[in-house]
CSV table of C-alpha atoms in Angstrom, one decimal:
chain,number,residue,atom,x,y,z
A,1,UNK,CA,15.9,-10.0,-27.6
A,2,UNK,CA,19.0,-8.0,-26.0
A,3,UNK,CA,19.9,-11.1,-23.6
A,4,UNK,CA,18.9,-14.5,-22.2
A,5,UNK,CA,16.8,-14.2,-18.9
A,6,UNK,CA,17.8,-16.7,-16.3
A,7,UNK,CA,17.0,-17.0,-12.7
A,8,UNK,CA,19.9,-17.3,-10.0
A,9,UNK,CA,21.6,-14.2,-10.0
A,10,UNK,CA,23.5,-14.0,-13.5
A,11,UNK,CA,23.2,-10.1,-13.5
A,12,UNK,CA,24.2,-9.6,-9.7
A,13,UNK,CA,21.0,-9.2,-8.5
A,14,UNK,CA,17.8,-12.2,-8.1
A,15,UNK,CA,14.5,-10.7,-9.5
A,16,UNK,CA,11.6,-10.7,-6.9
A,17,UNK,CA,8.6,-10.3,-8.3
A,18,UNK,CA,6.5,-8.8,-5.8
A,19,UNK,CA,2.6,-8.5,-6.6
A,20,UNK,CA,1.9,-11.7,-8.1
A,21,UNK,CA,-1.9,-13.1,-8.6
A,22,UNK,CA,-3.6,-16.2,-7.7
A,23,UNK,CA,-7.0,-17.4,-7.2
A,24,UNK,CA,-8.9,-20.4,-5.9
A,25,UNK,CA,-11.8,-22.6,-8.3
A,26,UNK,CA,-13.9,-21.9,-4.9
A,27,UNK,CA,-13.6,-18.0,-5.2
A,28,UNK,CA,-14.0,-18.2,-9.4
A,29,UNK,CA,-17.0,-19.9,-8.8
A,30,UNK,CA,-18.7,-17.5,-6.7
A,31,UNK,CA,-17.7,-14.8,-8.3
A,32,UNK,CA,-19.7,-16.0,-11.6
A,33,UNK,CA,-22.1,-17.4,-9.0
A,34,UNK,CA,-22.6,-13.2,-8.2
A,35,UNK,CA,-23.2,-12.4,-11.8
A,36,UNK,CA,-25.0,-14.7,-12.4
A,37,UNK,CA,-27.6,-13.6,-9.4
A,38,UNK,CA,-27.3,-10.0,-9.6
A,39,UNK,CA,-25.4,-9.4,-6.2
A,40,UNK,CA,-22.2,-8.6,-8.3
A,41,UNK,CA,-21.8,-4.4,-8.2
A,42,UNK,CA,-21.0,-2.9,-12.0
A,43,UNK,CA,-17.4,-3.3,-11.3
A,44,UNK,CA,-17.1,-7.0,-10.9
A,45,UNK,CA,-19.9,-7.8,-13.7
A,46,UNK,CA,-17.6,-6.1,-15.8
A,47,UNK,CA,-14.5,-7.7,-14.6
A,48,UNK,CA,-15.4,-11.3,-14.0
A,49,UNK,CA,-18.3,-11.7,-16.2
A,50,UNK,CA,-14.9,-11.1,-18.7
A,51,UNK,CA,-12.9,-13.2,-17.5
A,52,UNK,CA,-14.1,-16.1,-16.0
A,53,UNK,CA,-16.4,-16.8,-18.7
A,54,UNK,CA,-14.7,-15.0,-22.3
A,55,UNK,CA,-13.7,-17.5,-24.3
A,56,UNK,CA,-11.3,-14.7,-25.7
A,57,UNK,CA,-7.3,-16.3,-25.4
A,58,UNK,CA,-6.5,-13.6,-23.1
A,59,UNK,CA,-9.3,-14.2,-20.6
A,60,UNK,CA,-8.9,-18.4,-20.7
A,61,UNK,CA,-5.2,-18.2,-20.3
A,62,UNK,CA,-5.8,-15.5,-17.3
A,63,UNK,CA,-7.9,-18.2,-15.6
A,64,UNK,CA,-5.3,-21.5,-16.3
A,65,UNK,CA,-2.6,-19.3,-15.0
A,66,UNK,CA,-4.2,-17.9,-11.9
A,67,UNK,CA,-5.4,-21.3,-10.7
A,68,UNK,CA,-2.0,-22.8,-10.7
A,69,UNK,CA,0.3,-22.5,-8.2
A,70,UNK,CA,2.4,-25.5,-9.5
A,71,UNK,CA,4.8,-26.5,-12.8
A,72,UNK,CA,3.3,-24.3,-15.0
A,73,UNK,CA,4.1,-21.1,-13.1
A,74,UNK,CA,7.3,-22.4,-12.0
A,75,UNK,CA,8.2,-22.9,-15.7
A,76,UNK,CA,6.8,-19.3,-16.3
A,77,UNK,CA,8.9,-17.6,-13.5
A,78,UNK,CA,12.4,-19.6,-15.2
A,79,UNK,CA,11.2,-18.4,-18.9
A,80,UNK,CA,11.5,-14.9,-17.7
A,81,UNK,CA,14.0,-15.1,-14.8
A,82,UNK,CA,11.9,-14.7,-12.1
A,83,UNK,CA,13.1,-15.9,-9.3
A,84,UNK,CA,10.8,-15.4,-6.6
A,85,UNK,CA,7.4,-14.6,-6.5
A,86,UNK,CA,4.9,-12.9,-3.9
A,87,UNK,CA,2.0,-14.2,-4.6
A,88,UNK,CA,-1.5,-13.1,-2.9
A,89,UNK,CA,-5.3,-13.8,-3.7
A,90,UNK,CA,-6.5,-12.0,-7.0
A,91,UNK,CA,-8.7,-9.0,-6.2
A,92,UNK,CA,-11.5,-8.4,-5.4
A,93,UNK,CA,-10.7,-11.5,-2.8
A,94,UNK,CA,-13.4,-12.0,-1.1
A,95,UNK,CA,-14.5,-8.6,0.2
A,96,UNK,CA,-17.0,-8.2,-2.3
A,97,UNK,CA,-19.1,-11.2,-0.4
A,98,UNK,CA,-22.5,-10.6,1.3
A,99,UNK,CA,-22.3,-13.9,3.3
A,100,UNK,CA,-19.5,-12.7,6.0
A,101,UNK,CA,-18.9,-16.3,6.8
A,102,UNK,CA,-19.0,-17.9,3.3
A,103,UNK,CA,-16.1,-15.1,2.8
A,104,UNK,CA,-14.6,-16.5,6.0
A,105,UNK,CA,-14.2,-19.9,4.8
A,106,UNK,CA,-12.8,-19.0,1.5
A,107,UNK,CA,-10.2,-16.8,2.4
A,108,UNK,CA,-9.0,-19.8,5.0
A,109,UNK,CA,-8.6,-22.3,2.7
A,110,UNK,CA,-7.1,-19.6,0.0
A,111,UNK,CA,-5.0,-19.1,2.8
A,112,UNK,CA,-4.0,-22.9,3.4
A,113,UNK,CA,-4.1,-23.6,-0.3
A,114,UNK,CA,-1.6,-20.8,-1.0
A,115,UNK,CA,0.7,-22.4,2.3
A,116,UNK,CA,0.9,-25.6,0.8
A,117,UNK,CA,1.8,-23.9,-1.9
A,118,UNK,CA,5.2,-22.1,-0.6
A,119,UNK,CA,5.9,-25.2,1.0
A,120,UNK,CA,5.9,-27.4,-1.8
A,121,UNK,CA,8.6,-24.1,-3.5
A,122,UNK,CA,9.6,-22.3,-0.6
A,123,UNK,CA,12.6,-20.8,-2.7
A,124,UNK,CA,10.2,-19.5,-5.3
A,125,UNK,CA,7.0,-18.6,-3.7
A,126,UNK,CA,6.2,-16.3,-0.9
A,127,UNK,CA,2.7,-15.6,0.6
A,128,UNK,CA,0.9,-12.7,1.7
A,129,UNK,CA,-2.6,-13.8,4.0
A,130,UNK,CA,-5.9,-13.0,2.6
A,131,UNK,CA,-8.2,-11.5,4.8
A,132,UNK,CA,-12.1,-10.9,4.8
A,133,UNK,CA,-12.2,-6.7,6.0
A,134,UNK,CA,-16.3,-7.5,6.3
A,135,UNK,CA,-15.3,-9.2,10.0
A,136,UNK,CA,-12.3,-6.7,11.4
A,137,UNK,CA,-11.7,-8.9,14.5
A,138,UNK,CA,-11.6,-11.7,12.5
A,139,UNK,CA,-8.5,-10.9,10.0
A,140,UNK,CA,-7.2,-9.3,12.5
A,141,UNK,CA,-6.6,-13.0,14.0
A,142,UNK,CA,-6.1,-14.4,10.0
A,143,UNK,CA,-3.1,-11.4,10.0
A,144,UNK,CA,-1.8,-13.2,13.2
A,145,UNK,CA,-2.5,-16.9,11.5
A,146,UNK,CA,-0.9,-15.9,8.6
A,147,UNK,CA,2.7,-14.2,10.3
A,148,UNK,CA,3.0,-16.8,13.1
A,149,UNK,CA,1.2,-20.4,11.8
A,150,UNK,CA,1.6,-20.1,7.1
A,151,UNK,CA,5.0,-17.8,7.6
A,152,UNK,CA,3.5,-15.4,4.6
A,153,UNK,CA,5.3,-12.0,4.9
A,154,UNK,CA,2.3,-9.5,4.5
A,155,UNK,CA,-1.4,-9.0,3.6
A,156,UNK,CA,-3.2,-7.8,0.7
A,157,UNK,CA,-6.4,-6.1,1.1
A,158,UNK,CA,-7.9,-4.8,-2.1
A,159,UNK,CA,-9.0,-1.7,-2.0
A,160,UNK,CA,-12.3,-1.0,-0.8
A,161,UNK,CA,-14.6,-3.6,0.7
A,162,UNK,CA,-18.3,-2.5,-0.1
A,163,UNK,CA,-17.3,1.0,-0.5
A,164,UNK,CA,-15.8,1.4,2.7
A,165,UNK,CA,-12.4,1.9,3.0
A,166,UNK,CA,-9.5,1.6,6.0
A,167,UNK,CA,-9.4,5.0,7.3
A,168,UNK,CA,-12.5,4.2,8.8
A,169,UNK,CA,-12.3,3.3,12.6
A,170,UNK,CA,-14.2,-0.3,12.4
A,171,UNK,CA,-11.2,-1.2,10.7
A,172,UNK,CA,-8.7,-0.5,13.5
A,173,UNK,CA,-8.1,-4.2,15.0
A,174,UNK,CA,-6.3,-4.4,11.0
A,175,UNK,CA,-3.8,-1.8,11.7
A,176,UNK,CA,-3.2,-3.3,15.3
A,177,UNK,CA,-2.7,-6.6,13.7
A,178,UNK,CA,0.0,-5.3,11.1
A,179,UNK,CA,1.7,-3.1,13.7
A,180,UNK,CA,2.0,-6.1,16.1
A,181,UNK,CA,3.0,-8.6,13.9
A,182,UNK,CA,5.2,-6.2,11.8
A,183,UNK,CA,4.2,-6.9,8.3
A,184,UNK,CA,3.3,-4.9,5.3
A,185,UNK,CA,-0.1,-4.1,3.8
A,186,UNK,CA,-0.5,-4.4,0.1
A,187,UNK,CA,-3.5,-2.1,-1.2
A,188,UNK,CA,-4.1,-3.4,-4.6
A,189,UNK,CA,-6.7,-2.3,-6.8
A,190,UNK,CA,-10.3,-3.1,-7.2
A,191,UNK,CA,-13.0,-1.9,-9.3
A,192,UNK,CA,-14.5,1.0,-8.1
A,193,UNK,CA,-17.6,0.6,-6.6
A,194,UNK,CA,-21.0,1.5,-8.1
A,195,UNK,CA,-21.2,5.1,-6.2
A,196,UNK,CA,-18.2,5.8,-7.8
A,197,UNK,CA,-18.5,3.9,-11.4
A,198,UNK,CA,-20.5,7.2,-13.6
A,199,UNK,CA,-19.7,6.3,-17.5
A,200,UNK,CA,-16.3,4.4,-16.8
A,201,UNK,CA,-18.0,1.0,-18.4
A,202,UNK,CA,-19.4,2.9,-21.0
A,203,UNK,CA,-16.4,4.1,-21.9
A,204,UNK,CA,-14.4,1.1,-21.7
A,205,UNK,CA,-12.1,2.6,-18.6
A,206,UNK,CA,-13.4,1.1,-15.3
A,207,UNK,CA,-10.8,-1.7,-14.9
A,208,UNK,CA,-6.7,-2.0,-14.9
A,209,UNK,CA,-6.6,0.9,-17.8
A,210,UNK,CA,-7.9,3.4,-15.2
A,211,UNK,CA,-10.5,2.9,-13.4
A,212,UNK,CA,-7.8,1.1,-10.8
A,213,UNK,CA,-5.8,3.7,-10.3
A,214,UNK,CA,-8.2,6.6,-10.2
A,215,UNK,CA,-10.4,4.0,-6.8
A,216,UNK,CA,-7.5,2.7,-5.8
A,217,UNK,CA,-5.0,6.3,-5.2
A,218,UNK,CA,-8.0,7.8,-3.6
A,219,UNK,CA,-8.3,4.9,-1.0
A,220,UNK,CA,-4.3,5.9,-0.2
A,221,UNK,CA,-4.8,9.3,0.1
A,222,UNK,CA,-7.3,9.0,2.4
A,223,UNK,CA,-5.1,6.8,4.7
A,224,UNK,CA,-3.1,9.8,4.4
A,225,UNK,CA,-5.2,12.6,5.5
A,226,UNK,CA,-6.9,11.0,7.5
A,227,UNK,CA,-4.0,10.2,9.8
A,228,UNK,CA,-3.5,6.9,9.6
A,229,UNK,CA,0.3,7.1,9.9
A,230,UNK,CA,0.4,9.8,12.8
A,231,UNK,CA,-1.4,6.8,14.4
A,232,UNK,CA,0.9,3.7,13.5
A,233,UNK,CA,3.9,6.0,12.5
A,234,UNK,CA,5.6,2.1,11.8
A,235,UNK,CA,3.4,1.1,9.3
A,236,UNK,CA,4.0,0.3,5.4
A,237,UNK,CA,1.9,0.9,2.7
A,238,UNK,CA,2.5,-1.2,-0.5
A,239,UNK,CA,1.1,0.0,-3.4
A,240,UNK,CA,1.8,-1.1,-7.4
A,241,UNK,CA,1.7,0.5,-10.7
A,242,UNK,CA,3.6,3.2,-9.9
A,243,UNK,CA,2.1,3.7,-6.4
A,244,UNK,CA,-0.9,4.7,-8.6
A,245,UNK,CA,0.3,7.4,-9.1
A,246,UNK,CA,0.7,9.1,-6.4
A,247,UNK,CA,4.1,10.3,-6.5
A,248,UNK,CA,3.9,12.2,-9.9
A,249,UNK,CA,0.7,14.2,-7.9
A,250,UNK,CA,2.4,14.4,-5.0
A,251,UNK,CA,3.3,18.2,-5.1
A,252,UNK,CA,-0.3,19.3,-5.8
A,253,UNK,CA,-1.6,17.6,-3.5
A,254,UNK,CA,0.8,18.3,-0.6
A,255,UNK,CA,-0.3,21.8,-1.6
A,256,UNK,CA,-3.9,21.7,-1.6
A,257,UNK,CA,-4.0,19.5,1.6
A,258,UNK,CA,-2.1,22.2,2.9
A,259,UNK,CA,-4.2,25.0,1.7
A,260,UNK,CA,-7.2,23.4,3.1
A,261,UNK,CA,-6.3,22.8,6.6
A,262,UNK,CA,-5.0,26.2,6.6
A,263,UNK,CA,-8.6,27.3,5.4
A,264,UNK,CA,-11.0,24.7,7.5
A,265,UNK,CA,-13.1,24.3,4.4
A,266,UNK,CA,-13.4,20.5,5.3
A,267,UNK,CA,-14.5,19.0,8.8
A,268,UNK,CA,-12.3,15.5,7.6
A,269,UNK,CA,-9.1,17.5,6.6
A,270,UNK,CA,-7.1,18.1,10.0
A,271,UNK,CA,-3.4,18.8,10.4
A,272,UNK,CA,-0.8,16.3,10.4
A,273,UNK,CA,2.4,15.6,12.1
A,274,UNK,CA,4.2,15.7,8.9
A,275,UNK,CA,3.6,16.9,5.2
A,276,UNK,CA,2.8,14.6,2.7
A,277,UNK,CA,6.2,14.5,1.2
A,278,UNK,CA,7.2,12.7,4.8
A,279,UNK,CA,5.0,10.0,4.6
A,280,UNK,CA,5.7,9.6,0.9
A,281,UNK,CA,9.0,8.4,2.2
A,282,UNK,CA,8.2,7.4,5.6
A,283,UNK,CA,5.2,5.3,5.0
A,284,UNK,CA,4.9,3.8,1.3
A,285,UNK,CA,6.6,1.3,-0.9
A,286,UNK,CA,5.7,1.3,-4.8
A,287,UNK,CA,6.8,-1.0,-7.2
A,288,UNK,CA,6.0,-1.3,-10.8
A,289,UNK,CA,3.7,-3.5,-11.5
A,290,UNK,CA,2.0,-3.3,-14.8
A,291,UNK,CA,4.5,0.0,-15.2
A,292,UNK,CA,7.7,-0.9,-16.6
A,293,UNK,CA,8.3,2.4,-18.1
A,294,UNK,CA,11.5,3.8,-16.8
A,295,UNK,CA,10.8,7.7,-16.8
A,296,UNK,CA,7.7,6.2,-14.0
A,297,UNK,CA,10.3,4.2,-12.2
A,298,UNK,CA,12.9,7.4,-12.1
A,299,UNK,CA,10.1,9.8,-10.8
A,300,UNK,CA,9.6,7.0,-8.0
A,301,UNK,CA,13.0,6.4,-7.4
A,302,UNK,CA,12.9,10.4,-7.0
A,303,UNK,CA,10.3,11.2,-5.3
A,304,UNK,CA,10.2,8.3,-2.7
A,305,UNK,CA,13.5,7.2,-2.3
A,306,UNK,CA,15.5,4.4,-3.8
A,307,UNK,CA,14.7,1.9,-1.1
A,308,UNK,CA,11.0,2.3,-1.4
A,309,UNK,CA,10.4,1.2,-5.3
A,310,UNK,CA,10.5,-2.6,-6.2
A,311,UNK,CA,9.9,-4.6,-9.2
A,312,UNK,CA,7.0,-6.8,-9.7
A,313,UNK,CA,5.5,-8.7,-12.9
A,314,UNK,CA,1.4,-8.4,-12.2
A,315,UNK,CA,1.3,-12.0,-13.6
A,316,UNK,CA,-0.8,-13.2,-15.2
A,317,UNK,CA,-2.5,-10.2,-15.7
A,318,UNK,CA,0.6,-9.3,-17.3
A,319,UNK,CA,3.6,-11.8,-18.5
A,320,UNK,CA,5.9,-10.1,-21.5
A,321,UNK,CA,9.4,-11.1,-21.2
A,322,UNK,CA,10.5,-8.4,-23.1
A,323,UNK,CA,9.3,-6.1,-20.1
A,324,UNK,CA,11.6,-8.0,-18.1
A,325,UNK,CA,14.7,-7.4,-20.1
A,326,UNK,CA,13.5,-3.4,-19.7
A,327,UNK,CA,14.1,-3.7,-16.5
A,328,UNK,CA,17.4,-5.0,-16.6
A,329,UNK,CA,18.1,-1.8,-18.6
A,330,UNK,CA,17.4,0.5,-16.9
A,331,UNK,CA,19.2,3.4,-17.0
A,332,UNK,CA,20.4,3.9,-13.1
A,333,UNK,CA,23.1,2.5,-11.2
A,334,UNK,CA,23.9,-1.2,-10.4
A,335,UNK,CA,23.5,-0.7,-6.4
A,336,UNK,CA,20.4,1.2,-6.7
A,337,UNK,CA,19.2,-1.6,-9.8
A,338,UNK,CA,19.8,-4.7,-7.2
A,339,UNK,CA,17.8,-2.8,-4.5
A,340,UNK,CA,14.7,-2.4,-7.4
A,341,UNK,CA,14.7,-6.4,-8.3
A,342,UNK,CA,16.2,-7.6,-4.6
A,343,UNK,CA,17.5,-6.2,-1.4
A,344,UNK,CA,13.9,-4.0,-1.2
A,345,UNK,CA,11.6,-6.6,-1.2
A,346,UNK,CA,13.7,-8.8,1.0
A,347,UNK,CA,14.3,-5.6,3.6
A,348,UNK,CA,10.4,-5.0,3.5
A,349,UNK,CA,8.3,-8.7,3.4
A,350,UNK,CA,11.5,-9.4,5.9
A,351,UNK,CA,12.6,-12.2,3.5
């Protein structure tokens, strides 16, 4: 221990923790409910058939944490200095439902539950709206609920929603939504889906170790190329543990995307307004969730720009104090260090 973590600004700077997890019994339930019944795809059988029924210590305290949105977390945040956190509905959400309305209902009363919730701590907790991508129309209106009724700041969607992802035009009324209401959308990660899956189980590598990252950095990408931004040139694009990635690739495949417009060898690859360095900087925020390794946080800092990079915890999936006193020393400046823990997250979720 190099030095006592407090909440209220003791180092110059408040730490916002900015892709924090919770979940509802309701959602719990059905998720076990789908493995139970075979409708669950690879991914989640792996996922929650761990941890909503392991009676392993990490999986059982996973599930107390992520149901409360109360003391215990408030206690957690002060034991590491947290003093905010952005909390959103733990992926999948509900995208992985069959019943459309059933996922309707359950992301509402998330929603609501999750409202009371920053009302009770409205210094501590802020919400982003959950939002069911099955019914476009329909989170398009939850996106508007959520900005102008629950005051939450932004919208997670996790990855993709039965294998279809948000280039993909019946998921238009979601961008209109975002760019009307002006709030962020957080791509966190999900399984991948069974299409995609191959040996990953087998080999132990389908979840947070990297079967994430390798779903969830192909879902940006194709925002990306497919010229999403060119379209909604306002829009942000959160993304977490070390924006998956993408900026240590983001060279190659600048290049490649380059080299294949250039060569027409794909009907979906068409130029863009801007390379992908632009929108690297234009278009995405990253912060380090899961990833507090400061040569990541350096590149990001780099590569998109010191007021695009935020910290965040990923409680409960992970909760080390010691990876918060990392943070605090890290090797860049103070000005660019309070941006990290504080002035980015309150610029972007418009704090």
């Amino acid at each position: 221990m190099t030095h006592e973590l407090k909440t209220g600004g003791d180092r110059g700077y408040l730490r916002i923790a900015t892709e924090e997890a919770f979940a509802t019994r309701e959602l719990i339930d059905v998720y076990l409910r789908m493995v139970a019944d075979g409708t669950a795809d690879k991914g989640m059988v792996s996922l929650w058939g761990f941890y909503a029924q392991s009676p392993s210590e990490r999986a059982t305290q996973i599930i107390d944490r992520l149901l409360d949105l109360d003391e215990q977390r408030i206690a957690h945040m002060d034991e590491t200095g947290i003093d905010k956190a952005i909390l959103a509905l733990t992926s999948p959400g509900v995208q992985p439902l069959l019943d459309v309305d059933e996922a309707k209902g359950i992301a509402t009363r998330a929603n609501d539950y999750l409202a009371d919730a920053v009302q009770k701590y409205p210094d501590r907790f802020i919400g982003m709206t959950a939002v069911v991508p099955q019914d476009p129309e329909w989170s398009a209106a939850e996106i508007r609920r959520g900005a102008n009724e629950l005051g939450f700041k932004g919208v997670q969607i996790n990855s993709h929603t039965q294998g279809h992802y948000l280039d993909e035009p019946q998921f238009d009324p979601i961008f209109r939504a975002l760019s009307d209401t002006g709030q962020p959308l957080y791509v966190h990660p999900a399984t991948l889906p069974d299409d995609m899956m191959g040996g990953m189980v087998d080999a132990g590598l389908d979840g947070a170790i990297f079967g994430f990252a390798v779903e969830t950095s192909y879902h940006l990408l194709r925002l990306v190329t497919s010229g999403l931004f060119d379209r909604y040139p306002d829009l942000q694009v959160m993304a977490g543990h070390g924006c998956e990635a993408l900026p240590y690739w983001l060279y190659r495949t600048n290049y490649m995307h380059q080299a294949g417009v250039r060569s027409n060898r794909y009907e979906s690859i068409k130029p863009l307004k801007h390379d992908l360095f632009y929108y690297m900087k234009n278009n995405f925020l990253g912060t380090c969730s899961g990833l507090p390794f400061e040569p990541a946080i350096k590149l990001m800092i780099e590569v998109m720009g010191e007021d695009r990079v935020m910290y965040a915890m990923d409680y409960p999936y992970e909760y080390v104090a010691e990876e918060v006193r990392m943070m605090d020393d890290l090797a860049i400046s103070h000005a660019q260090k309070k941006k990290f823990f504080q002035s980015n997250a309150e610029r972007w979720f418009k704090l």
